[in-house]
mmCIF file of C-alpha atoms in Angstrom:
data_model
loop_
_atom_site.group_PDB
_atom_site.id
_atom_site.type_symbol
_atom_site.label_atom_id
_atom_site.label_comp_id
_atom_site.label_asym_id
_atom_site.label_seq_id
_atom_site.Cartn_x
_atom_site.Cartn_y
_atom_site.Cartn_z
ATOM 1 C CA UNK C 37 -113.487 -49.151 -11.046
ATOM 2 C CA UNK C 38 -116.259 -46.601 -10.908
ATOM 3 C CA UNK C 39 -115.059 -43.648 -12.879
ATOM 4 C CA UNK C 40 -114.372 -40.853 -10.477
ATOM 5 C CA UNK C 41 -114.320 -38.157 -13.096
ATOM 6 C CA UNK C 42 -116.549 -37.483 -16.090
ATOM 7 C CA UNK C 43 -116.776 -34.620 -18.524
ATOM 8 C CA UNK C 44 -119.953 -33.453 -16.809
ATOM 9 C CA UNK C 45 -118.345 -33.477 -13.376
ATOM 10 C CA UNK C 46 -115.355 -31.541 -14.680
ATOM 11 C CA UNK C 47 -117.537 -28.885 -16.270
ATOM 12 C CA UNK C 48 -119.523 -28.377 -13.084
ATOM 13 C CA UNK C 49 -116.716 -28.569 -10.566
ATOM 14 C CA UNK C 50 -114.262 -26.337 -12.396
ATOM 15 C CA UNK C 51 -116.782 -23.509 -12.403
ATOM 16 C CA UNK C 52 -118.651 -24.046 -9.166
ATOM 17 C CA UNK C 53 -116.345 -25.766 -6.675
ATOM 18 C CA UNK C 54 -113.095 -23.814 -6.673
ATOM 19 C CA UNK C 55 -113.774 -22.739 -3.092
ATOM 20 C CA UNK C 56 -114.311 -26.271 -1.758
ATOM 21 C CA UNK C 57 -112.327 -26.861 1.400
ATOM 22 C CA UNK C 58 -111.024 -30.199 2.656
ATOM 23 C CA UNK C 59 -112.853 -31.873 5.500
ATOM 24 C CA UNK C 60 -110.985 -32.776 8.675
ATOM 25 C CA UNK C 61 -110.789 -36.505 9.246
ATOM 26 C CA UNK C 62 -113.651 -37.606 11.429
ATOM 27 C CA UNK C 63 -111.486 -39.911 13.511
ATOM 28 C CA UNK C 64 -108.119 -38.214 13.147
ATOM 29 C CA UNK C 65 -106.301 -37.991 16.481
ATOM 30 C CA UNK C 66 -104.461 -34.826 17.409
ATOM 31 C CA UNK C 67 -105.441 -31.291 18.305
ATOM 32 C CA UNK C 68 -106.906 -28.676 16.004
ATOM 33 C CA UNK C 69 -103.597 -26.843 16.269
ATOM 34 C CA UNK C 70 -101.737 -29.906 15.006
ATOM 35 C CA UNK C 71 -104.080 -30.279 12.046
ATOM 36 C CA UNK C 72 -103.903 -26.580 11.151
ATOM 37 C CA UNK C 73 -100.129 -26.248 11.370
ATOM 38 C CA UNK C 74 -98.274 -24.188 8.763
ATOM 39 C CA UNK C 75 -98.384 -25.962 5.432
ATOM 40 C CA UNK C 76 -95.151 -26.931 3.645
ATOM 41 C CA UNK C 77 -94.073 -25.134 0.483
ATOM 42 C CA UNK C 78 -95.653 -26.478 -2.708
ATOM 43 C CA UNK C 79 -93.747 -26.037 -5.963
ATOM 44 C CA UNK C 80 -94.891 -26.990 -9.467
ATOM 45 C CA UNK C 81 -91.972 -28.877 -11.004
ATOM 46 C CA UNK C 82 -93.617 -29.545 -14.373
ATOM 47 C CA UNK C 83 -96.871 -28.570 -16.086
ATOM 48 C CA UNK C 84 -98.677 -29.120 -19.365
ATOM 49 C CA UNK C 85 -98.490 -32.916 -19.047
ATOM 50 C CA UNK C 86 -100.923 -35.314 -20.746
ATOM 51 C CA UNK C 87 -102.772 -36.861 -17.801
ATOM 52 C CA UNK C 88 -99.786 -37.808 -15.610
ATOM 53 C CA UNK C 89 -100.370 -40.873 -13.472
ATOM 54 C CA UNK C 90 -97.603 -42.750 -11.653
ATOM 55 C CA UNK C 91 -93.982 -41.607 -11.697
ATOM 56 C CA UNK C 92 -90.568 -42.646 -10.408
ATOM 57 C CA UNK C 93 -87.250 -40.995 -9.579
ATOM 58 C CA UNK C 94 -84.316 -42.030 -11.733
ATOM 59 C CA UNK C 95 -80.735 -42.451 -10.614
ATOM 60 C CA UNK C 96 -79.905 -39.514 -12.881
ATOM 61 C CA UNK C 97 -81.955 -37.170 -10.672
ATOM 62 C CA UNK C 98 -84.823 -36.850 -13.161
ATOM 63 C CA UNK C 99 -88.488 -37.791 -12.719
ATOM 64 C CA UNK C 100 -89.939 -40.341 -15.147
ATOM 65 C CA UNK C 101 -93.692 -39.938 -15.605
ATOM 66 C CA UNK C 102 -96.302 -42.278 -17.096
ATOM 67 C CA UNK C 103 -98.762 -40.126 -19.066
ATOM 68 C CA UNK C 104 -102.065 -41.730 -20.050
ATOM 69 C CA UNK C 105 -102.322 -39.787 -23.309
ATOM 70 C CA UNK C 106 -104.807 -37.488 -25.017
ATOM 71 C CA UNK C 107 -108.592 -37.664 -25.542
ATOM 72 C CA UNK C 108 -108.082 -37.322 -29.294
ATOM 73 C CA UNK C 109 -106.333 -40.067 -31.274
ATOM 74 C CA UNK C 110 -108.322 -42.917 -29.702
ATOM 75 C CA UNK C 111 -110.698 -44.047 -32.456
ATOM 76 C CA UNK C 112 -110.459 -47.851 -32.764
ATOM 77 C CA UNK C 113 -113.537 -49.804 -31.673
ATOM 78 C CA UNK C 114 -113.635 -53.501 -30.741
ATOM 79 C CA UNK C 115 -117.416 -53.662 -30.246
ATOM 80 C CA UNK C 116 -118.600 -57.057 -31.447
ATOM 81 C CA UNK C 117 -115.155 -58.611 -31.056
ATOM 82 C CA UNK C 118 -115.150 -59.150 -27.290
ATOM 83 C CA UNK C 119 -117.058 -58.273 -24.082
ATOM 84 C CA UNK C 120 -117.081 -54.530 -23.485
ATOM 85 C CA UNK C 121 -117.058 -52.312 -20.406
ATOM 86 C CA UNK C 122 -120.745 -51.780 -19.495
ATOM 87 C CA UNK C 123 -122.469 -48.491 -20.282
ATOM 88 C CA UNK C 124 -122.428 -45.706 -19.354
ATOM 89 C CA UNK C 125 -118.629 -45.979 -18.903
ATOM 90 C CA UNK C 126 -118.123 -48.141 -22.006
ATOM 91 C CA UNK C 127 -117.555 -48.788 -24.759
ATOM 92 C CA UNK C 128 -114.000 -47.530 -25.117
ATOM 93 C CA UNK C 129 -112.003 -46.597 -28.204
ATOM 94 C CA UNK C 130 -108.303 -47.389 -28.474
ATOM 95 C CA UNK C 131 -105.273 -45.571 -29.807
ATOM 96 C CA UNK C 132 -101.570 -45.039 -29.187
ATOM 97 C CA UNK C 133 -101.285 -41.630 -27.519
ATOM 98 C CA UNK C 134 -99.689 -42.690 -24.233
ATOM 99 C CA UNK C 135 -96.059 -41.968 -23.377
ATOM 100 C CA UNK C 136 -93.290 -41.835 -20.773
ATOM 101 C CA UNK C 137 -91.612 -38.481 -20.152
ATOM 102 C CA UNK C 138 -88.347 -37.566 -18.478
ATOM 103 C CA UNK C 139 -88.561 -34.363 -16.458
ATOM 104 C CA UNK C 140 -85.636 -32.549 -14.895
ATOM 105 C CA UNK C 141 -85.974 -30.702 -11.612
ATOM 106 C CA UNK C 142 -85.979 -27.474 -13.627
ATOM 107 C CA UNK C 143 -89.074 -28.631 -15.515
ATOM 108 C CA UNK C 144 -87.564 -29.584 -18.867
ATOM 109 C CA UNK C 145 -89.466 -32.471 -20.504
ATOM 110 C CA UNK C 146 -88.251 -34.993 -23.058
ATOM 111 C CA UNK C 147 -89.978 -38.110 -24.387
ATOM 112 C CA UNK C 148 -88.483 -41.476 -23.387
ATOM 113 C CA UNK C 149 -90.981 -43.660 -25.264
ATOM 114 C CA UNK C 150 -94.279 -42.784 -26.935
ATOM 115 C CA UNK C 151 -97.050 -44.317 -29.051
ATOM 116 C CA UNK C 152 -97.957 -46.622 -26.189
ATOM 117 C CA UNK C 153 -101.502 -48.059 -26.030
ATOM 118 C CA UNK C 154 -104.210 -45.720 -24.740
ATOM 119 C CA UNK C 155 -108.000 -45.633 -24.611
ATOM 120 C CA UNK C 156 -110.859 -43.172 -24.241
ATOM 121 C CA UNK C 157 -114.078 -44.286 -22.581
ATOM 122 C CA UNK C 158 -117.612 -43.047 -23.253
ATOM 123 C CA UNK C 159 -117.157 -40.213 -20.744
ATOM 124 C CA UNK C 160 -113.965 -39.027 -22.439
ATOM 125 C CA UNK C 161 -111.662 -40.242 -19.651
ATOM 126 C CA UNK C 162 -108.266 -41.459 -20.879
ATOM 127 C CA UNK C 163 -106.313 -44.511 -19.766
ATOM 128 C CA UNK C 164 -103.007 -45.888 -20.990
ATOM 129 C CA UNK C 165 -99.677 -45.763 -19.179
ATOM 130 C CA UNK C 166 -100.797 -45.999 -15.548
ATOM 131 C CA UNK C 167 -97.516 -46.192 -13.664
ATOM 132 C CA UNK C 168 -93.792 -46.597 -14.022
ATOM 133 C CA UNK C 169 -91.094 -48.022 -11.793
ATOM 134 C CA UNK C 170 -87.448 -49.038 -11.798
ATOM 135 C CA UNK C 171 -85.865 -52.169 -10.407
ATOM 136 C CA UNK C 172 -82.110 -52.479 -10.013
ATOM 137 C CA UNK C 173 -81.445 -52.283 -13.750
ATOM 138 C CA UNK C 174 -84.560 -51.667 -15.866
ATOM 139 C CA UNK C 175 -87.624 -49.479 -16.374
ATOM 140 C CA UNK C 176 -91.129 -50.958 -16.335
ATOM 141 C CA UNK C 177 -94.382 -49.346 -17.471
ATOM 142 C CA UNK C 178 -97.856 -50.471 -16.415
ATOM 143 C CA UNK C 179 -100.360 -50.306 -19.293
ATOM 144 C CA UNK C 180 -104.177 -50.370 -19.214
ATOM 145 C CA UNK C 181 -105.343 -51.746 -22.568
ATOM 146 C CA UNK C 182 -106.909 -54.957 -23.878
ATOM 147 C CA UNK C 183 -109.873 -55.705 -26.135
ATOM 148 C CA UNK C 184 -112.386 -54.022 -23.808
ATOM 149 C CA UNK C 185 -110.346 -50.822 -24.203
ATOM 150 C CA UNK C 186 -110.306 -50.824 -27.996
ATOM 151 C CA UNK C 187 -107.148 -52.935 -28.410
ATOM 152 C CA UNK C 188 -107.646 -56.355 -29.985
ATOM 153 C CA UNK C 189 -103.927 -57.156 -29.930
ATOM 154 C CA UNK C 190 -102.424 -55.098 -27.087
ATOM 155 C CA UNK C 191 -103.373 -56.454 -23.639
ATOM 156 C CA UNK C 192 -103.177 -54.744 -20.296
ATOM 157 C CA UNK C 193 -99.578 -55.459 -19.462
ATOM 158 C CA UNK C 194 -96.254 -54.621 -17.889
ATOM 159 C CA UNK C 195 -93.729 -53.416 -20.462
ATOM 160 C CA UNK C 196 -89.966 -53.338 -20.033
ATOM 161 C CA UNK C 197 -88.444 -50.289 -21.742
ATOM 162 C CA UNK C 198 -85.032 -50.720 -23.355
ATOM 163 C CA UNK C 199 -82.393 -48.002 -23.395
ATOM 164 C CA UNK C 200 -83.087 -47.269 -27.068
ATOM 165 C CA UNK C 201 -86.755 -46.523 -26.320
ATOM 166 C CA UNK C 202 -88.125 -49.807 -27.635
ATOM 167 C CA UNK C 203 -90.069 -52.097 -25.336
ATOM 168 C CA UNK C 204 -91.091 -55.685 -24.703
ATOM 169 C CA UNK C 205 -93.994 -57.180 -22.755
ATOM 170 C CA UNK C 206 -93.008 -59.051 -19.585
ATOM 171 C CA UNK C 207 -96.497 -59.677 -18.147
ATOM 172 C CA UNK C 208 -99.802 -60.199 -19.969
ATOM 173 C CA UNK C 209 -102.248 -58.898 -17.360
ATOM 174 C CA UNK C 210 -105.373 -59.220 -19.539
ATOM 175 C CA UNK C 211 -104.903 -62.961 -19.959
ATOM 176 C CA UNK C 212 -104.072 -63.433 -16.290
ATOM 177 C CA UNK C 213 -107.007 -61.459 -14.888
ATOM 178 C CA UNK C 214 -109.498 -63.311 -17.106
ATOM 179 C CA UNK C 215 -108.114 -66.645 -15.882
ATOM 180 C CA UNK C 216 -108.105 -65.609 -12.204
ATOM 181 C CA UNK C 217 -111.439 -63.958 -11.320
ATOM 182 C CA UNK C 218 -111.836 -62.387 -7.899
ATOM 183 C CA UNK C 219 -114.452 -63.514 -5.408
ATOM 184 C CA UNK C 220 -116.761 -60.497 -5.610
ATOM 185 C CA UNK C 221 -116.450 -58.476 -8.837
ATOM 186 C CA UNK C 222 -118.949 -55.671 -9.390
ATOM 187 C CA UNK C 223 -121.114 -56.831 -12.310
ATOM 188 C CA UNK C 224 -122.406 -53.393 -13.356
ATOM 189 C CA UNK C 225 -118.917 -51.848 -13.220
ATOM 190 C CA UNK C 226 -116.755 -54.602 -14.686
ATOM 191 C CA UNK C 227 -113.536 -54.107 -16.632
ATOM 192 C CA UNK C 228 -112.752 -57.431 -18.414
ATOM 193 C CA UNK C 229 -109.064 -56.519 -18.781
ATOM 194 C CA UNK C 230 -108.789 -55.015 -15.315
ATOM 195 C CA UNK C 231 -108.115 -51.428 -14.298
ATOM 196 C CA UNK C 232 -104.440 -51.632 -13.344
ATOM 197 C CA UNK C 233 -103.601 -48.612 -11.258
ATOM 198 C CA UNK C 234 -100.309 -48.642 -9.351
ATOM 199 C CA UNK C 235 -96.968 -50.454 -9.352
ATOM 200 C CA UNK C 236 -93.928 -50.653 -7.064
ATOM 201 C CA UNK C 237 -90.603 -52.477 -7.369
ATOM 202 C CA UNK C 238 -88.898 -54.337 -4.541
ATOM 203 C CA UNK C 239 -85.715 -56.101 -5.484
ATOM 204 C CA UNK C 240 -86.362 -58.074 -8.666
ATOM 205 C CA UNK C 241 -90.156 -58.275 -8.316
ATOM 206 C CA UNK C 242 -92.998 -55.876 -9.070
ATOM 207 C CA UNK C 243 -96.146 -55.371 -7.009
ATOM 208 C CA UNK C 244 -99.305 -54.210 -8.782
ATOM 209 C CA UNK C 245 -102.740 -53.146 -7.617
ATOM 210 C CA UNK C 246 -105.808 -53.480 -9.850
ATOM 211 C CA UNK C 247 -108.719 -51.209 -8.988
ATOM 212 C CA UNK C 248 -111.778 -52.666 -10.702
ATOM 213 C CA UNK C 249 -111.925 -56.327 -9.768
ATOM 214 C CA UNK C 250 -109.794 -55.916 -6.636
ATOM 215 C CA UNK C 251 -106.366 -57.509 -7.135
ATOM 216 C CA UNK C 252 -102.997 -57.186 -5.426
ATOM 217 C CA UNK C 253 -100.460 -59.184 -7.433
ATOM 218 C CA UNK C 254 -96.732 -59.790 -7.719
ATOM 219 C CA UNK C 255 -94.949 -60.014 -11.091
ATOM 220 C CA UNK C 256 -91.544 -61.575 -11.714
ATOM 221 C CA UNK C 257 -90.412 -59.957 -14.969
ATOM 222 C CA UNK C 258 -87.633 -62.419 -15.756
ATOM 223 C CA UNK C 259 -89.922 -65.454 -15.639
ATOM 224 C CA UNK C 260 -93.095 -63.602 -16.757
ATOM 225 C CA UNK C 261 -94.785 -65.082 -13.675
ATOM 226 C CA UNK C 262 -97.892 -63.387 -12.214
ATOM 227 C CA UNK C 263 -99.266 -64.410 -8.829
ATOM 228 C CA UNK C 264 -102.056 -63.021 -6.685
ATOM 229 C CA UNK C 265 -100.969 -61.761 -3.275
ATOM 230 C CA UNK C 266 -104.487 -60.853 -2.112
ATOM 231 C CA UNK C 267 -108.025 -60.800 -3.443
ATOM 232 C CA UNK C 268 -109.016 -57.375 -2.124
ATOM 233 C CA UNK C 269 -112.651 -58.028 -3.016
ATOM 234 C CA UNK C 270 -112.563 -60.942 -0.559
ATOM 235 C CA UNK C 271 -110.697 -59.286 2.320
ATOM 236 C CA UNK C 272 -112.811 -56.104 2.245
ATOM 237 C CA UNK C 273 -116.540 -55.384 2.192
ATOM 238 C CA UNK C 274 -118.191 -53.892 -0.862
ATOM 239 C CA UNK C 275 -116.672 -52.429 -4.029
ATOM 240 C CA UNK C 276 -113.679 -50.824 -2.328
ATOM 241 C CA UNK C 277 -111.635 -49.901 -5.471
ATOM 242 C CA UNK C 278 -107.985 -50.385 -4.372
ATOM 243 C CA UNK C 279 -105.681 -47.754 -5.863
ATOM 244 C CA UNK C 280 -102.698 -46.434 -3.878
ATOM 245 C CA UNK C 281 -99.752 -48.771 -3.257
ATOM 246 C CA UNK C 282 -96.556 -48.450 -1.239
ATOM 247 C CA UNK C 283 -94.004 -51.004 -0.077
ATOM 248 C CA UNK C 284 -93.181 -50.496 3.608
ATOM 249 C CA UNK C 285 -90.420 -52.849 4.788
ATOM 250 C CA UNK C 286 -92.051 -56.284 4.667
ATOM 251 C CA UNK C 287 -95.609 -54.978 4.202
ATOM 252 C CA UNK C 288 -97.716 -53.621 1.362
ATOM 253 C CA UNK C 289 -99.884 -50.539 1.972
ATOM 254 C CA UNK C 290 -102.982 -50.334 -0.235
ATOM 255 C CA UNK C 291 -105.365 -47.352 -0.319
ATOM 256 C CA UNK C 292 -109.068 -47.469 -1.237
ATOM 257 C CA UNK C 293 -110.838 -45.030 -3.518
ATOM 258 C CA UNK C 294 -114.399 -46.405 -2.905
ATOM 259 C CA UNK C 295 -117.321 -45.799 -5.349
ATOM 260 C CA UNK C 296 -118.915 -42.426 -5.981
ATOM 261 C CA UNK C 297 -120.389 -40.395 -4.486
ATOM 262 C CA UNK C 298 -117.718 -40.821 -1.820
ATOM 263 C CA UNK C 299 -118.784 -41.090 1.784
ATOM 264 C CA UNK C 300 -116.459 -38.924 3.898
ATOM 265 C CA UNK C 301 -114.187 -41.037 6.076
ATOM 266 C CA UNK C 302 -115.169 -44.337 4.420
ATOM 267 C CA UNK C 303 -111.840 -45.174 2.748
ATOM 268 C CA UNK C 304 -109.101 -47.218 4.419
ATOM 269 C CA UNK C 305 -105.427 -47.918 4.063
ATOM 270 C CA UNK C 306 -104.971 -51.688 4.304
ATOM 271 C CA UNK C 307 -101.653 -53.105 5.475
ATOM 272 C CA UNK C 308 -101.053 -56.501 3.858
ATOM 273 C CA UNK C 309 -98.267 -58.870 4.715
ATOM 274 C CA UNK C 310 -96.415 -60.289 1.710
ATOM 275 C CA UNK C 311 -98.472 -63.485 2.071
ATOM 276 C CA UNK C 312 -101.722 -61.521 1.624
ATOM 277 C CA UNK C 313 -102.766 -61.540 5.276
ATOM 278 C CA UNK C 314 -104.362 -58.283 6.465
ATOM 279 C CA UNK C 315 -102.296 -56.955 9.328
ATOM 280 C CA UNK C 316 -104.259 -53.779 10.059
ATOM 281 C CA UNK C 317 -106.506 -51.095 8.585
ATOM 282 C CA UNK C 318 -106.221 -47.338 8.975
ATOM 283 C CA UNK C 319 -109.734 -45.882 8.826
ATOM 284 C CA UNK C 320 -111.211 -42.449 8.262
ATOM 285 C CA UNK C 321 -110.037 -41.268 4.832
ATOM 286 C CA UNK C 322 -111.853 -40.113 1.707
ATOM 287 C CA UNK C 323 -111.138 -41.098 -1.925
ATOM 288 C CA UNK C 324 -107.557 -42.363 -1.600
ATOM 289 C CA UNK C 325 -105.486 -42.479 -4.785
ATOM 290 C CA UNK C 326 -101.951 -42.559 -3.396
ATOM 291 C CA UNK C 327 -99.968 -43.895 -0.434
ATOM 292 C CA UNK C 328 -96.318 -43.312 0.477
ATOM 293 C CA UNK C 329 -94.053 -43.914 3.454
ATOM 294 C CA UNK C 330 -90.759 -42.456 4.597
ATOM 295 C CA UNK C 331 -89.147 -45.628 5.938
ATOM 296 C CA UNK C 332 -89.402 -44.330 9.516
ATOM 297 C CA UNK C 333 -92.919 -45.489 10.272
ATOM 298 C CA UNK C 334 -94.754 -42.429 8.934
ATOM 299 C CA UNK C 335 -97.414 -43.007 6.270
ATOM 300 C CA UNK C 336 -98.657 -40.355 3.835
ATOM 301 C CA UNK C 337 -102.121 -40.664 2.300
ATOM 302 C CA UNK C 338 -103.271 -38.774 -0.797
ATOM 303 C CA UNK C 339 -107.005 -38.025 -0.807
ATOM 304 C CA UNK C 340 -107.952 -37.191 -4.392
ATOM 305 C CA UNK C 341 -110.726 -34.974 -3.062
ATOM 306 C CA UNK C 342 -112.559 -34.295 0.186
ATOM 307 C CA UNK C 343 -116.138 -33.312 0.931
ATOM 308 C CA UNK C 344 -117.162 -29.899 2.321
ATOM 309 C CA UNK C 345 -119.567 -31.559 4.769
ATOM 310 C CA UNK C 346 -120.543 -35.011 6.027
ATOM 311 C CA UNK C 347 -122.682 -35.468 2.908
ATOM 312 C CA UNK C 348 -121.310 -37.847 0.218
ATOM 313 C CA UNK C 349 -119.760 -35.933 -2.655
ATOM 314 C CA UNK C 350 -118.113 -36.128 -6.060
ATOM 315 C CA UNK C 351 -114.639 -34.909 -7.098
ATOM 316 C CA UNK C 352 -114.041 -31.203 -6.863
ATOM 317 C CA UNK C 353 -110.929 -29.219 -7.821
ATOM 318 C CA UNK C 354 -108.760 -27.815 -5.082
ATOM 319 C CA UNK C 355 -109.998 -30.232 -2.407
ATOM 320 C CA UNK C 356 -107.272 -32.888 -2.613
ATOM 321 C CA UNK C 357 -105.145 -33.325 0.510
ATOM 322 C CA UNK C 358 -102.154 -35.216 1.912
ATOM 323 C CA UNK C 359 -102.600 -36.630 5.406
ATOM 324 C CA UNK C 360 -99.641 -37.824 7.490
ATOM 325 C CA UNK C 361 -100.159 -40.731 9.877
ATOM 326 C CA UNK C 362 -97.305 -40.672 12.352
ATOM 327 C CA UNK C 363 -95.780 -43.720 14.005
ATOM 328 C CA UNK C 364 -97.736 -43.001 17.187
ATOM 329 C CA UNK C 365 -101.022 -42.909 15.226
ATOM 330 C CA UNK C 366 -101.579 -39.142 15.309
ATOM 331 C CA UNK C 367 -102.560 -37.483 12.061
ATOM 332 C CA UNK C 368 -102.113 -34.090 10.486
ATOM 333 C CA UNK C 369 -102.921 -32.599 7.095
ATOM 334 C CA UNK C 370 -99.594 -31.599 5.574
ATOM 335 C CA UNK C 371 -100.789 -30.255 2.196
ATOM 336 C CA UNK C 372 -104.055 -29.162 0.583
ATOM 337 C CA UNK C 373 -105.379 -27.645 -2.625
ATOM 338 C CA UNK C 374 -104.726 -30.443 -5.120
ATOM 339 C CA UNK C 375 -107.002 -30.985 -8.120
ATOM 340 C CA UNK C 376 -107.705 -34.541 -9.306
ATOM 341 C CA UNK C 377 -104.357 -36.002 -8.123
ATOM 342 C CA UNK C 378 -103.617 -39.698 -8.655
ATOM 343 C CA UNK C 379 -100.134 -40.532 -7.383
ATOM 344 C CA UNK C 380 -97.977 -39.754 -4.364
ATOM 345 C CA UNK C 381 -94.250 -40.500 -4.011
ATOM 346 C CA UNK C 382 -91.544 -39.821 -1.451
ATOM 347 C CA UNK C 383 -88.608 -38.238 -3.272
ATOM 348 C CA UNK C 384 -84.906 -38.859 -2.715
ATOM 349 C CA UNK C 385 -84.779 -35.369 -1.169
ATOM 350 C CA UNK C 386 -87.335 -36.499 1.479
ATOM 351 C CA UNK C 387 -90.017 -34.246 -0.007
ATOM 352 C CA UNK C 388 -93.381 -35.522 -1.243
ATOM 353 C CA UNK C 389 -94.299 -35.365 -4.930
ATOM 354 C CA UNK C 390 -97.819 -35.463 -6.399
ATOM 355 C CA UNK C 391 -99.207 -36.081 -9.887
ATOM 356 C CA UNK C 392 -101.818 -33.300 -10.099
ATOM 357 C CA UNK C 393 -104.561 -32.597 -12.675
ATOM 358 C CA UNK C 394 -104.306 -36.246 -13.678
ATOM 359 C CA UNK C 395 -107.925 -36.120 -14.892
ATOM 360 C CA UNK C 396 -110.117 -33.314 -16.110
ATOM 361 C CA UNK C 397 -109.189 -30.788 -18.816
ATOM 362 C CA UNK C 398 -106.361 -32.016 -21.092
ATOM 363 C CA UNK C 399 -102.771 -30.748 -21.025
ATOM 364 C CA UNK C 400 -103.034 -29.371 -17.472
ATOM 365 C CA UNK C 401 -101.117 -32.179 -15.758
ATOM 366 C CA UNK C 402 -98.526 -31.264 -13.157
ATOM 367 C CA UNK C 403 -95.868 -32.754 -10.913
ATOM 368 C CA UNK C 404 -95.935 -30.851 -7.618
ATOM 369 C CA UNK C 405 -93.231 -30.946 -4.936
ATOM 370 C CA UNK C 406 -94.305 -30.651 -1.300
ATOM 371 C CA UNK C 407 -91.442 -29.837 1.044
ATOM 372 C CA UNK C 408 -91.709 -31.348 4.512
#
């Protein structure tokens, strides 16, 4: 996955791009009035988080958040022990700064499990706990690790968290991805252990999307079985960088980030059947990092940033948007102003929730509620 945020980009964009405005979708149906309708209320539920990524709603009414960790505390190098992520992104240094937090709707945070594997790349970007989900009985955490991320003994994996805060590995993703190469990996931007981005539970199985090599897989935690649903590098053209994931009835919705600088309108939402067949593509988005649906045929797309003109651009704070694609195909922008968001979820209260400030300066992470 081409890193969509570096220390240099953060320094420039935080000072120079606060006024960046989102770009209307080039092929979005609907009138200008529809696209400029009154925006829903946005409320910060929690702040001060350590690079929040994916999150899930518990049956207790709380939000459980996977936090990638901190830039400091990642010092272990595996250079010389295994293939590394190519420069300038690599090499990475590993540590154990990642965690899962429980957040109440009043913003109170407690730690569920911490000291999970994390890594800091050469740009200072942090990876670790990438997502979290719940099946009917248990909590699962998606971890980005492995030897290429400074961890000789902790692979990229799916962990099952026990009630006492301990955990066990139910899927070794590093071993699997090395044994199952995709058709068209990007040689100059190759993550040997994968860049596992998003996860969703359906019944007793987990669906995962991997952004670097282009994988959509299904994991059966009880049997530790991992199986590819689709080779995204083969179904799509170029280095598309699949990120967002949402289960919609019998289909899987996958969003594309695309490499940087991002070309406005070049990212798609791909609808896969469970057998990996591409059913349709929704075109005309920019830098997708999250996808959600409401169960009524409406799809919500999180654009991590948008460009102020038709010229390709890099991430800029305040330019992230949520676009609604209605059942009839019309589109409208329902929320704007996000900074470096990475995850979008439909809440049990039928509001949308966003992980905001998921990259950039540390300890600024937020969970934002968007009322519809």
